[in-house]
Coordinates of N, CA, C and O in Angstrom, one line a residue:
X266 N -163.3 278.6 -43.3 CA -162.9 279.9 -43.5 C -164.1 280.7 -43.0 O -165.2 280.5 -43.2
X267 N -163.9 281.6 -42.2 CA -164.9 282.4 -41.2 C -166.1 283.0 -42.3 O -167.1 283.1 -42.2
X268 N -165.7 283.6 -43.5 CA -166.3 284.4 -44.2 C -167.4 283.5 -44.9 O -168.2 284.1 -46.0
X269 N -167.2 282.2 -45.1 CA -167.8 281.3 -45.8 C -169.0 280.5 -45.0 O -168.5 280.0 -44.2
X270 N -170.3 280.8 -45.2 CA -171.3 280.1 -44.6 C -171.8 278.7 -45.4 O -172.1 278.9 -46.6
X271 N -171.8 277.7 -44.8 CA -172.4 276.7 -45.4 C -173.7 276.1 -45.2 O -173.9 276.3 -43.7
X272 N -174.6 275.9 -46.0 CA -176.2 275.4 -45.6 C -176.2 274.0 -46.3 O -176.2 274.0 -47.5
X273 N -176.9 273.0 -45.7 CA -177.2 272.0 -46.4 C -178.6 271.6 -46.1 O -179.3 272.2 -45.3
X274 N -179.1 270.7 -46.9 CA -180.5 270.3 -46.9 C -181.6 271.0 -47.5 O -182.6 270.8 -47.7
X275 N -181.2 272.1 -48.2 CA -182.2 272.8 -49.1 C -181.9 272.8 -50.5 O -180.6 273.1 -51.0
X276 N -182.7 272.2 -51.5 CA -182.3 272.2 -52.9 C -182.5 273.2 -53.6 O -183.5 274.1 -53.5
X277 N -181.6 273.9 -54.2 CA -181.5 275.2 -54.8 C -182.1 274.9 -56.3 O -181.7 274.1 -57.0
X278 N -183.6 275.6 -56.5 CA -184.1 275.2 -57.7 C -184.1 276.6 -58.6 O -184.6 276.4 -59.7
X279 N -183.5 277.6 -58.3 CA -183.5 278.8 -59.1 C -182.3 279.8 -58.6 O -181.6 279.6 -57.2
X280 N -181.5 280.4 -59.6 CA -180.5 281.3 -59.3 C -180.8 282.5 -60.2 O -181.4 282.6 -61.1
X281 N -180.3 283.9 -59.6 CA -180.5 284.9 -60.4 C -179.2 285.8 -60.0 O -178.7 286.0 -58.7
X282 N -178.9 286.6 -61.0 CA -177.9 287.6 -60.7 C -178.2 288.9 -60.8 O -178.8 289.5 -61.9
X283 N -178.2 289.6 -59.5 CA -178.8 291.1 -59.6 C -177.5 291.9 -59.2 O -177.0 291.9 -58.2
X284 N -177.2 292.8 -60.2 CA -176.0 293.6 -59.8 C -175.0 293.0 -59.2 O -174.4 293.6 -58.3
X285 N -174.4 292.0 -59.9 CA -173.3 291.3 -59.1 C -173.6 290.5 -57.9 O -172.4 289.9 -57.4
X286 N -174.7 290.4 -57.5 CA -175.1 289.4 -56.4 C -175.8 288.3 -56.9 O -176.9 288.4 -57.5
X287 N -175.5 286.9 -56.4 CA -176.2 285.8 -56.7 C -177.2 285.7 -55.7 O -177.0 285.5 -54.5
X288 N -178.6 285.3 -56.2 CA -179.7 284.9 -55.3 C -179.8 283.4 -55.6 O -179.9 283.1 -56.6
X289 N -180.0 282.7 -54.5 CA -180.0 281.3 -54.4 C -181.5 281.0 -54.0 O -182.0 281.5 -52.7
X290 N -182.5 280.3 -54.8 CA -183.9 280.4 -54.4 C -184.1 278.7 -54.3 O -183.7 277.8 -55.0
X291 N -185.2 278.5 -53.3 CA -185.5 277.3 -53.3 C -186.8 277.0 -54.2 O -187.2 277.7 -55.0
X292 N -187.5 275.9 -53.9 CA -188.5 275.3 -54.8 C -189.8 276.1 -54.8 O -190.6 276.2 -55.8
X293 N -190.2 277.1 -53.7 CA -191.2 278.1 -53.6 C -190.8 279.4 -54.1 O -191.4 280.3 -53.9
X294 N -189.6 279.4 -54.8 CA -189.0 280.6 -55.4 C -188.5 281.6 -54.4 O -188.5 283.2 -54.4
X295 N -188.4 281.2 -52.9 CA -188.0 282.1 -51.8 C -186.5 282.1 -51.9 O -185.6 281.0 -51.9
X296 N -185.9 283.4 -51.9 CA -184.5 283.5 -51.8 C -183.9 282.8 -50.3 O -184.6 283.3 -49.3
X297 N -183.1 282.0 -50.4 CA -182.5 281.3 -49.2 C -181.1 281.6 -49.2 O -180.4 281.3 -48.0
X298 N -180.5 282.4 -49.8 CA -179.3 283.0 -49.7 C -178.7 283.8 -50.7 O -179.5 283.9 -51.7
X299 N -177.7 284.6 -50.3 CA -177.2 285.6 -51.4 C -175.7 285.5 -51.3 O -175.1 285.1 -50.1
X300 N -175.0 285.9 -52.4 CA -173.5 285.7 -52.5 C -172.8 286.6 -53.5 O -173.6 286.8 -54.4
X301 N -171.6 287.2 -53.2 CA -171.0 287.7 -54.2 C -170.3 286.9 -55.4 O -170.2 287.3 -56.5
X302 N -170.3 285.5 -55.0 CA -169.6 284.6 -55.8 C -170.4 283.3 -55.7 O -171.1 282.9 -54.7
X303 N -170.4 282.6 -56.9 CA -171.1 281.5 -57.0 C -170.0 280.4 -57.5 O -169.3 280.6 -58.5
X304 N -170.0 279.4 -56.7 CA -169.0 278.4 -57.1 C -169.6 277.0 -57.2 O -170.6 276.5 -56.6
X305 N -169.7 276.5 -58.7 CA -170.3 275.3 -58.9 C -169.3 274.2 -58.7 O -168.1 274.1 -59.4
X306 N -169.7 273.3 -57.9 CA -168.8 272.0 -57.6 C -169.3 270.9 -58.7 O -168.5 269.9 -58.6
X307 N -170.3 271.0 -59.4 CA -170.8 269.8 -60.2 C -171.5 270.3 -61.5 O -172.0 271.6 -61.3
X308 N -171.8 269.7 -62.2 CA -172.5 270.0 -63.5 C -174.3 269.7 -63.4 O -174.8 270.3 -64.4
X309 N -174.6 269.4 -62.2 CA -176.1 269.1 -62.3 C -176.9 270.3 -62.4 O -177.8 270.2 -63.2
X310 N -176.5 271.6 -61.7 CA -177.5 272.7 -62.0 C -177.3 273.3 -63.4 O -177.9 274.4 -63.5
X311 N -176.3 272.9 -64.2 CA -176.1 273.5 -65.5 C -176.3 272.4 -66.6 O -176.3 273.0 -67.6
X312 N -176.8 271.2 -66.4 CA -176.7 270.4 -67.5 C -178.2 269.9 -67.8 O -179.2 269.9 -67.0
X313 N -178.5 269.9 -69.0 CA -179.9 269.5 -69.5 C -180.5 268.4 -68.8 O -181.7 268.3 -68.7
X314 N -179.8 267.3 -68.5 CA -180.3 266.2 -67.8 C -180.9 266.5 -66.3 O -181.9 265.6 -65.8
X315 N -180.9 267.7 -65.9 CA -181.6 268.1 -64.7 C -182.9 268.1 -65.0 O -183.9 267.5 -64.1
X316 N -183.4 268.5 -66.1 CA -185.0 268.6 -66.4 C -185.6 267.2 -66.4 O -186.7 267.0 -65.7
X317 N -185.0 266.0 -66.9 CA -185.5 264.8 -66.7 C -185.6 264.3 -65.5 O -186.6 263.5 -64.8
X318 N -184.8 264.8 -64.3 CA -184.7 264.3 -63.0 C -185.7 265.1 -62.3 O -186.5 264.7 -61.4
X319 N -185.6 266.4 -62.2 CA -186.2 267.4 -61.4 C -187.3 268.0 -62.0 O -188.1 268.8 -61.1
X320 N -187.3 268.1 -63.3 CA -188.3 269.0 -63.8 C -187.8 270.6 -64.3 O -187.1 271.0 -63.2
X321 N -188.5 271.2 -64.8 CA -187.9 272.7 -65.1 C -186.6 272.8 -65.7 O -185.8 271.8 -66.2
X322 N -186.4 273.8 -65.9 CA -185.0 274.5 -66.5 C -183.8 274.1 -65.5 O -184.2 274.7 -64.6
X323 N -182.9 273.7 -65.9 CA -181.5 273.7 -64.9 C -181.3 275.2 -64.4 O -181.4 276.2 -65.4
X324 N -181.0 275.3 -63.2 CA -181.2 276.8 -62.5 C -180.0 277.6 -63.4 O -180.3 278.7 -63.6
X325 N -178.8 277.0 -63.6 CA -177.8 278.2 -64.2 C -178.1 278.5 -65.4 O -177.8 279.6 -65.8
X326 N -178.8 277.5 -66.2 CA -179.2 277.9 -67.5 C -180.1 278.8 -67.4 O -180.1 279.8 -68.4
X327 N -181.2 278.8 -66.8 CA -182.4 279.9 -66.7 C -181.6 281.0 -66.1 O -182.0 282.2 -66.9
X328 N -180.8 281.0 -65.1 CA -180.0 282.5 -64.6 C -179.3 283.2 -65.9 O -179.4 284.2 -66.1
X329 N -178.6 282.5 -66.7 CA -177.8 282.8 -67.9 C -178.7 283.7 -68.8 O -178.4 284.6 -69.3
X330 N -179.9 283.2 -69.0 CA -180.8 283.8 -69.9 C -181.3 285.2 -69.5 O -181.4 285.9 -70.4
X331 N -181.5 285.2 -68.3 CA -182.0 286.6 -67.8 C -180.8 287.5 -67.5 O -181.0 288.6 -67.5
X332 N -179.6 287.0 -67.5 CA -178.5 287.9 -67.4 C -177.4 287.2 -68.4 O -176.4 286.6 -67.9
X333 N -177.6 287.5 -69.7 CA -176.6 286.8 -70.5 C -175.1 287.3 -70.1 O -174.7 288.5 -69.8
X334 N -174.3 286.2 -70.3 CA -172.8 286.3 -70.0 C -172.1 285.4 -70.9 O -172.3 284.3 -70.9
X335 N -171.4 285.9 -71.9 CA -170.9 285.3 -72.8 C -169.9 284.1 -72.3 O -169.9 283.0 -72.9
X336 N -169.0 284.2 -71.4 CA -168.3 283.2 -70.9 C -169.0 282.2 -70.1 O -168.8 280.9 -70.3
X337 N -170.1 282.6 -69.3 CA -170.9 281.6 -68.8 C -171.8 280.7 -69.9 O -171.8 279.5 -69.8
X338 N -172.3 281.4 -70.9 CA -172.9 280.6 -72.0 C -171.9 279.6 -72.6 O -172.5 278.6 -73.0
X339 N -170.7 280.1 -72.7 CA -169.6 279.0 -73.4 C -169.5 277.9 -72.5 O -169.5 276.9 -73.0
X340 N -169.5 278.1 -71.2 CA -169.2 277.0 -70.4 C -170.5 276.1 -70.2 O -170.3 274.8 -70.2
X341 N -171.6 276.9 -70.4 CA -172.8 276.0 -70.2 C -172.9 275.1 -71.7 O -173.5 273.9 -71.5
X342 N -172.8 275.8 -72.7 CA -172.8 274.9 -73.8 C -171.5 273.7 -73.9 O -172.2 272.6 -74.4
X343 N -170.6 274.1 -73.3 CA -169.7 272.7 -73.3 C -170.2 271.7 -72.1 O -170.1 270.5 -72.6
X344 N -170.8 272.2 -71.1 CA -171.3 271.2 -70.1 C -172.5 270.3 -70.8 O -172.7 269.3 -70.5
X345 N -173.3 271.1 -71.9 CA -174.4 270.6 -72.2 C -174.1 269.1 -73.1 O -174.7 268.2 -73.4
X346 N -172.7 269.4 -73.5 CA -172.3 268.1 -74.7 C -171.8 267.0 -73.7 O -171.4 265.9 -74.2
X347 N -171.6 267.2 -72.5 CA -171.1 266.0 -71.7 C -172.0 265.1 -71.7 O -173.5 265.1 -71.4
X348 N -171.6 263.8 -71.8 CA -172.5 262.5 -72.0 C -172.2 261.9 -70.7 O -170.9 261.8 -70.1
X349 N -173.1 261.0 -70.0 CA -172.8 260.1 -68.8 C -173.2 258.8 -69.1 O -174.0 258.4 -70.2
X350 N -172.5 257.9 -68.4 CA -172.9 256.6 -68.6 C -173.6 256.1 -67.2 O -172.6 256.0 -66.2
X351 N -174.8 256.1 -67.2 CA -175.5 255.9 -65.7 C -175.1 254.4 -65.1 O -175.1 253.5 -66.1
X352 N -175.3 254.2 -64.1 CA -175.2 252.9 -63.3 C -176.0 253.2 -62.1 O -176.2 254.1 -61.5
X353 N -176.6 252.2 -61.6 CA -177.4 251.8 -60.5 C -176.3 251.3 -59.4 O -175.4 250.4 -59.9
X354 N -176.2 251.8 -58.1 CA -175.2 251.0 -57.2 C -175.9 250.8 -56.0 O -177.0 251.2 -55.8
X355 N -175.3 249.7 -55.3 CA -175.7 249.2 -54.0 C -174.4 249.5 -53.1 O -173.4 248.9 -53.4
X356 N -174.7 250.1 -52.0 CA -173.7 250.0 -51.1 C -173.9 249.4 -49.7 O -175.3 249.5 -49.4
X357 N -173.1 248.5 -49.2 CA -173.3 248.0 -48.0 C -171.9 247.7 -47.4 O -170.7 247.9 -47.9
X358 N -172.0 247.5 -45.9 CA -170.7 247.4 -45.2 C -171.1 246.2 -44.2 O -172.3 245.8 -43.9
X359 N -170.0 245.6 -43.9 CA -169.7 244.3 -43.1 C -168.6 244.5 -42.0 O -167.7 245.5 -42.1
X360 N -168.8 243.9 -41.0 CA -167.8 243.8 -39.9 C -167.6 242.4 -39.5 O -168.3 241.5 -39.9
X361 N -166.5 242.2 -38.8 CA -166.4 240.8 -38.1 C -165.8 239.8 -39.3 O -165.3 240.1 -40.3
X362 N -166.4 238.6 -39.0 CA -165.9 237.3 -39.8 C -166.6 237.6 -41.3 O -165.8 237.4 -42.2
X363 N -167.6 238.2 -41.6 CA -168.1 238.4 -42.9 C -167.3 239.4 -43.8 O -166.8 239.2 -44.9
X364 N -166.8 240.4 -43.1 CA -165.9 241.4 -43.5 C -164.6 240.8 -43.9 O -164.0 241.0 -45.0
X365 N -163.9 240.0 -43.1 CA -162.9 239.2 -43.3 C -162.9 238.2 -44.7 O -162.1 238.1 -45.3
X366 N -164.1 237.8 -44.8 CA -164.3 236.8 -45.9 C -164.4 237.6 -47.4 O -163.7 237.4 -48.1
X367 N -164.8 239.0 -47.1 CA -164.9 239.8 -48.4 C -163.3 240.3 -48.6 O -162.9 240.5 -49.9
X368 N -162.8 240.7 -47.4 CA -161.4 241.2 -47.6 C -160.4 240.3 -48.0 O -159.4 240.3 -48.7
X369 N -160.9 238.8 -47.9 CA -159.8 237.8 -48.4 C -159.8 237.5 -50.1 O -159.2 236.6 -50.4
X370 N -160.8 238.1 -50.7 CA -161.1 237.8 -51.9 C -159.9 238.3 -52.8 O -159.1 239.3 -52.3
X371 N -159.6 238.0 -53.8 CA -158.2 238.3 -54.6 C -158.4 239.5 -55.3 O -157.7 240.0 -56.3
X372 N -159.3 240.4 -54.9 CA -159.4 241.8 -55.9 C -159.9 242.9 -54.6 O -160.7 242.5 -53.7
X373 N -159.7 244.2 -55.1 CA -160.3 245.3 -54.5 C -161.3 246.0 -55.5 O -162.2 246.4 -55.1
X374 N -160.9 245.7 -56.7 CA -162.0 246.3 -57.9 C -162.2 244.9 -58.7 O -161.0 244.4 -59.4
X375 N -163.3 244.6 -58.9 CA -163.5 243.5 -60.1 C -164.4 243.9 -61.3 O -165.5 244.4 -60.9
X376 N -163.8 244.2 -62.3 CA -164.6 244.3 -63.5 C -165.5 243.2 -64.0 O -164.5 242.0 -64.3
X377 N -166.5 243.0 -63.9 CA -167.4 241.7 -64.1 C -167.6 241.7 -65.7 O -167.8 242.5 -66.4
X378 N -167.5 240.4 -66.1 CA -167.4 240.2 -67.6 C -168.6 239.3 -67.9 O -169.0 238.4 -66.9
X379 N -169.4 239.6 -68.9 CA -170.5 238.6 -69.2 C -171.9 238.7 -68.4 O -172.6 237.8 -68.6
X380 N -172.0 239.9 -67.7 CA -173.2 240.0 -67.0 C -174.0 241.1 -67.4 O -173.6 242.1 -68.0
X381 N -175.3 240.9 -67.7 CA -176.3 241.8 -68.1 C -176.6 242.8 -67.1 O -177.2 244.0 -67.2
X382 N -176.3 242.4 -66.0 CA -176.7 243.1 -64.6 C -175.5 243.9 -63.9 O -175.8 245.1 -63.6
X383 N -174.5 243.1 -63.7 CA -173.3 243.9 -63.1 C -172.3 244.3 -64.0 O -171.7 243.3 -64.7
X384 N -171.6 245.3 -63.4 CA -170.4 245.8 -64.1 C -169.1 245.8 -63.4 O -167.7 245.4 -63.9
X385 N -169.1 246.0 -61.9 CA -168.1 246.1 -61.2 C -168.4 246.0 -59.7 O -169.6 246.1 -59.5
X386 N -167.6 245.4 -59.1 CA -167.7 245.3 -57.8 C -166.4 245.8 -56.9 O -165.3 245.4 -57.4
X387 N -166.6 246.6 -55.9 CA -165.7 247.0 -55.4 C -165.6 246.9 -53.8 O -166.6 246.9 -53.1
X388 N -164.5 246.4 -53.3 CA -164.5 246.2 -51.8 C -163.3 247.1 -51.3 O -162.2 247.0 -51.7
X389 N -163.6 247.7 -50.2 CA -162.6 248.4 -49.5 C -162.7 248.5 -48.0 O -164.0 248.4 -47.3
X390 N -161.6 248.5 -47.2 CA -161.8 248.4 -45.7 C -160.4 247.7 -45.1 O -159.3 247.6 -45.7
X391 N -160.8 247.0 -44.0 CA -159.7 246.4 -43.2 C -159.6 247.3 -42.0 O -160.4 247.9 -41.4
X392 N -158.3 247.0 -41.4 CA -157.9 247.5 -40.1 C -156.4 247.3 -40.1 O -156.1 246.3 -40.0
X393 N -155.9 248.6 -40.0 CA -154.5 248.9 -40.1 C -153.9 248.4 -38.8 O -152.6 248.5 -38.9
X394 N -154.4 248.5 -38.0 CA -154.1 248.0 -36.3 C -153.7 246.6 -36.6 O -154.7 245.6 -36.5
X395 N -152.5 246.1 -36.4 CA -152.2 244.8 -36.3 C -152.5 243.9 -35.2 O -152.6 242.7 -35.3
X396 N -152.8 244.6 -34.0 CA -153.2 244.0 -32.9 C -154.7 243.8 -32.9 O -155.3 243.2 -31.8
X397 N -155.4 244.2 -33.6 CA -157.1 244.1 -33.9 C -157.4 242.4 -34.0 O -156.6 241.7 -34.8
X398 N -158.4 242.3 -33.4 CA -159.0 241.0 -33.6 C -159.8 241.0 -34.9 O -160.0 241.8 -35.7
X399 N -160.2 239.6 -35.3 CA -161.0 239.4 -36.4 C -162.3 239.9 -36.4 O -162.9 240.5 -37.5
X400 N -162.8 240.1 -35.2 CA -164.1 240.7 -35.1 C -164.1 242.4 -35.4 O -165.1 242.8 -35.6
X401 N -162.8 243.0 -35.4 CA -162.9 244.3 -35.6 C -162.5 244.8 -36.9 O -162.8 245.9 -37.6
X402 N -162.4 243.6 -37.9 CA -162.4 244.0 -39.2 C -163.5 244.5 -39.8 O -164.6 244.2 -39.2
X403 N -163.5 245.2 -41.0 CA -164.7 246.0 -41.5 C -164.3 246.0 -43.0 O -163.3 246.0 -43.6
X404 N -165.4 246.2 -43.7 CA -165.1 246.6 -45.2 C -166.5 247.2 -45.6 O -167.6 246.9 -45.1
X405 N -166.4 248.1 -46.9 CA -167.5 248.4 -47.6 C -167.5 247.8 -48.8 O -166.5 247.6 -49.6
X406 N -168.7 247.6 -49.3 CA -168.7 247.0 -50.8 C -169.6 247.7 -51.6 O -170.7 248.2 -51.2
X407 N -169.2 248.2 -52.8 CA -170.4 248.8 -53.7 C -170.2 248.2 -55.0 O -169.3 247.5 -55.5
X408 N -171.5 247.8 -55.4 CA -172.1 246.9 -56.6 C -172.4 247.9 -57.5 O -173.4 248.5 -57.3
X409 N -171.8 247.9 -58.7 CA -172.3 248.6 -59.9 C -172.9 247.7 -60.8 O -172.5 247.0 -61.2
X410 N -174.0 248.5 -61.4 CA -174.9 248.0 -62.5 C -174.2 248.0 -64.0 O -173.2 248.9 -63.8
X411 N -174.5 247.4 -65.0 CA -174.2 247.6 -66.2 C -175.0 249.1 -66.6 O -176.0 249.3 -66.2
X412 N -174.5 249.7 -67.6 CA -175.1 250.9 -68.2 C -176.5 250.4 -68.6 O -177.6 251.0 -68.6
X413 N -176.5 249.3 -69.5 CA -177.7 249.0 -70.1 C -178.8 248.7 -69.1 O -180.0 249.0 -69.2
X414 N -178.4 248.0 -67.8 CA -179.5 247.7 -66.8 C -179.9 249.1 -66.4 O -181.2 249.3 -66.0
X415 N -179.1 250.1 -65.9 CA -179.5 251.2 -65.6 C -180.3 252.0 -66.5 O -181.3 252.5 -66.2
X416 N -180.0 252.0 -67.7 CA -180.9 252.7 -69.0 C -182.4 252.2 -69.0 O -183.2 252.8 -69.2
X417 N -182.4 250.8 -68.6 CA -183.6 249.9 -68.8 C -184.5 250.3 -67.5 O -185.6 249.8 -67.5
X418 N -183.9 250.8 -66.6 CA -184.7 251.2 -65.2 C -184.3 252.6 -64.9 O -184.4 253.1 -63.6
X419 N -184.5 253.6 -65.9 CA -184.5 254.9 -65.6 C -185.7 255.2 -64.9 O -186.6 254.6 -64.8
X420 N -185.4 256.3 -63.9 CA -186.6 257.0 -63.2 C -186.7 256.3 -61.9 O -187.6 256.7 -61.3
X421 N -185.8 255.5 -61.5 CA -185.9 255.0 -60.1 C -184.8 255.4 -59.3 O -183.5 255.4 -59.6
X422 N -185.1 256.2 -58.3 CA -184.3 257.0 -57.2 C -184.2 256.3 -56.1 O -185.5 255.9 -55.6
X423 N -183.3 256.1 -55.3 CA -183.2 255.3 -54.2 C -184.0 256.1 -53.0 O -184.0 257.4 -53.0
X424 N -184.5 255.5 -52.2 CA -185.6 256.2 -51.1 C -184.8 257.0 -50.3 O -185.4 257.9 -49.7
X425 N -183.4 256.7 -50.1 CA -182.6 257.6 -49.2 C -181.6 258.2 -50.0 O -180.6 259.2 -49.6
X426 N -182.0 258.6 -51.4 CA -180.9 259.4 -52.4 C -181.1 260.7 -52.0 O -182.2 261.3 -51.7
X427 N -180.2 261.3 -52.4 CA -180.4 263.0 -52.3 C -181.3 263.5 -53.2 O -182.2 264.5 -52.9
X428 N -181.7 262.8 -54.6 CA -182.9 263.2 -55.3 C -184.0 263.0 -54.5 O -185.0 263.8 -54.5
X429 N -184.2 262.1 -53.6 CA -185.6 261.9 -52.8 C -185.5 262.6 -51.7 O -186.6 263.4 -51.2
X430 N -184.3 262.8 -50.9 CA -184.2 263.4 -49.5 C -184.3 265.0 -49.6 O -185.1 265.5 -49.1
X431 N -183.5 265.3 -50.6 CA -183.5 266.9 -50.8 C -184.5 267.4 -51.8 O -185.2 268.5 -51.6
X432 N -184.7 266.7 -53.0 CA -185.5 267.3 -54.0 C -186.9 266.9 -54.0 O -188.0 267.3 -54.5
X433 N -187.1 265.7 -53.3 CA -188.4 265.4 -52.9 C -188.8 264.6 -54.4 O -190.3 264.3 -54.6
X434 N -187.9 264.0 -55.0 CA -188.1 263.2 -56.3 C -188.8 261.9 -55.9 O -188.3 261.1 -55.2
X435 N -190.1 261.6 -56.5 CA -190.8 260.4 -56.1 C -190.2 259.2 -56.9 O -189.7 259.3 -58.0
X436 N -190.3 258.0 -56.3 CA -189.8 256.9 -57.0 C -190.6 255.7 -56.1 O -191.0 255.7 -55.3
X437 N -190.8 254.7 -57.2 CA -191.5 253.5 -56.9 C -190.6 252.5 -55.9 O -189.6 252.0 -56.4
X438 N -190.9 252.5 -54.6 CA -190.2 251.9 -53.5 C -190.2 250.3 -53.8 O -189.0 249.6 -53.7
X439 N -191.3 249.8 -54.4 CA -191.1 248.2 -54.6 C -190.2 248.0 -55.7 O -189.6 246.9 -55.9
X440 N -190.5 248.8 -56.8 CA -189.4 248.6 -58.1 C -187.9 248.8 -57.5 O -187.1 248.1 -57.9
X441 N -187.7 249.8 -56.6 CA -186.3 249.9 -56.2 C -185.9 248.5 -55.5 O -184.7 248.1 -55.6
X442 N -186.8 248.1 -54.7 CA -186.4 246.7 -53.9 C -186.3 245.7 -54.8 O -185.4 244.8 -54.6
X443 N -187.0 245.6 -56.1 CA -186.9 244.6 -56.9 C -185.7 244.6 -57.8 O -184.9 243.6 -58.0
X444 N -184.9 245.9 -58.1 CA -183.9 246.1 -58.8 C -182.6 245.6 -57.8 O -181.6 245.1 -58.4
X445 N -182.6 246.1 -56.5 CA -181.8 245.8 -55.6 C -181.8 244.2 -55.5 O -180.5 243.6 -55.5
X446 N -182.9 243.6 -55.4 CA -182.7 242.0 -55.4 C -182.1 241.7 -56.8 O -181.3 240.6 -56.4
X447 N -182.5 242.1 -57.8 CA -181.9 241.5 -59.0 C -180.2 241.6 -58.9 O -179.6 240.8 -59.4
X448 N -179.7 242.8 -58.6 CA -178.4 243.0 -58.6 C -177.9 242.1 -57.4 O -176.8 241.7 -57.7
X449 N -178.5 241.8 -56.2 CA -177.9 240.9 -55.4 C -177.9 239.5 -55.9 O -177.0 238.8 -55.6
X450 N -178.7 239.2 -56.6 CA -178.9 237.9 -57.2 C -177.8 237.6 -58.0 O -177.0 236.6 -58.1
X451 N -177.5 238.6 -59.0 CA -176.4 238.6 -60.0 C -175.1 238.3 -59.3 O -174.2 237.8 -59.6
X452 N -175.0 239.1 -58.1 CA -173.7 239.2 -57.4 C -173.5 237.7 -56.8 O -172.5 237.1 -56.9
X453 N -174.7 237.1 -56.2 CA -174.6 235.8 -55.7 C -174.2 234.7 -56.8 O -173.6 233.6 -56.5
X454 N -174.7 235.0 -57.8 CA -174.7 233.9 -59.0 C -173.3 234.0 -59.6 O -172.7 233.2 -60.4
X455 N -172.3 235.2 -59.2 CA -171.0 235.2 -59.9 C -170.2 233.9 -59.3 O -170.2 233.5 -58.4

């Protein structure tokens, strides 16, 4: 849509509503954009868990305090009650014969039972072209931790995660590598 301009790569750390116009601010409190409408596509900037990850008050909660709006306050109160079940995930992909091995498994979603580390393994991919060779096969695999494993390892963010890339959240890389290894070991042991 021509009247909508998209911008990526800048984390919005603050919001303000002035005379019906929204101001979007970065971590230095510099206005990086203005708009007549604000569309929130996720609860992150409105949920109290923002503070644990990024520090400070969630931007939409802070904005509502300076410009009280009963409908927005009602929505924020409802969002604050939402609970999450955290998981750590590993994403990887394969092609050729290794992909064919994964694709030949008897599942696309496996709910893992009896593991303290893994809760689910998902496999997706293939090649819809019946003329393709085995070397052209591909798949993606996503490995989910259990909630307990994730809760025991809070505060670890992937070095390529959006929290690290956009927000600059620091994480212990050696701990991240150790957790990945534990999850891969649990997958291998299945």
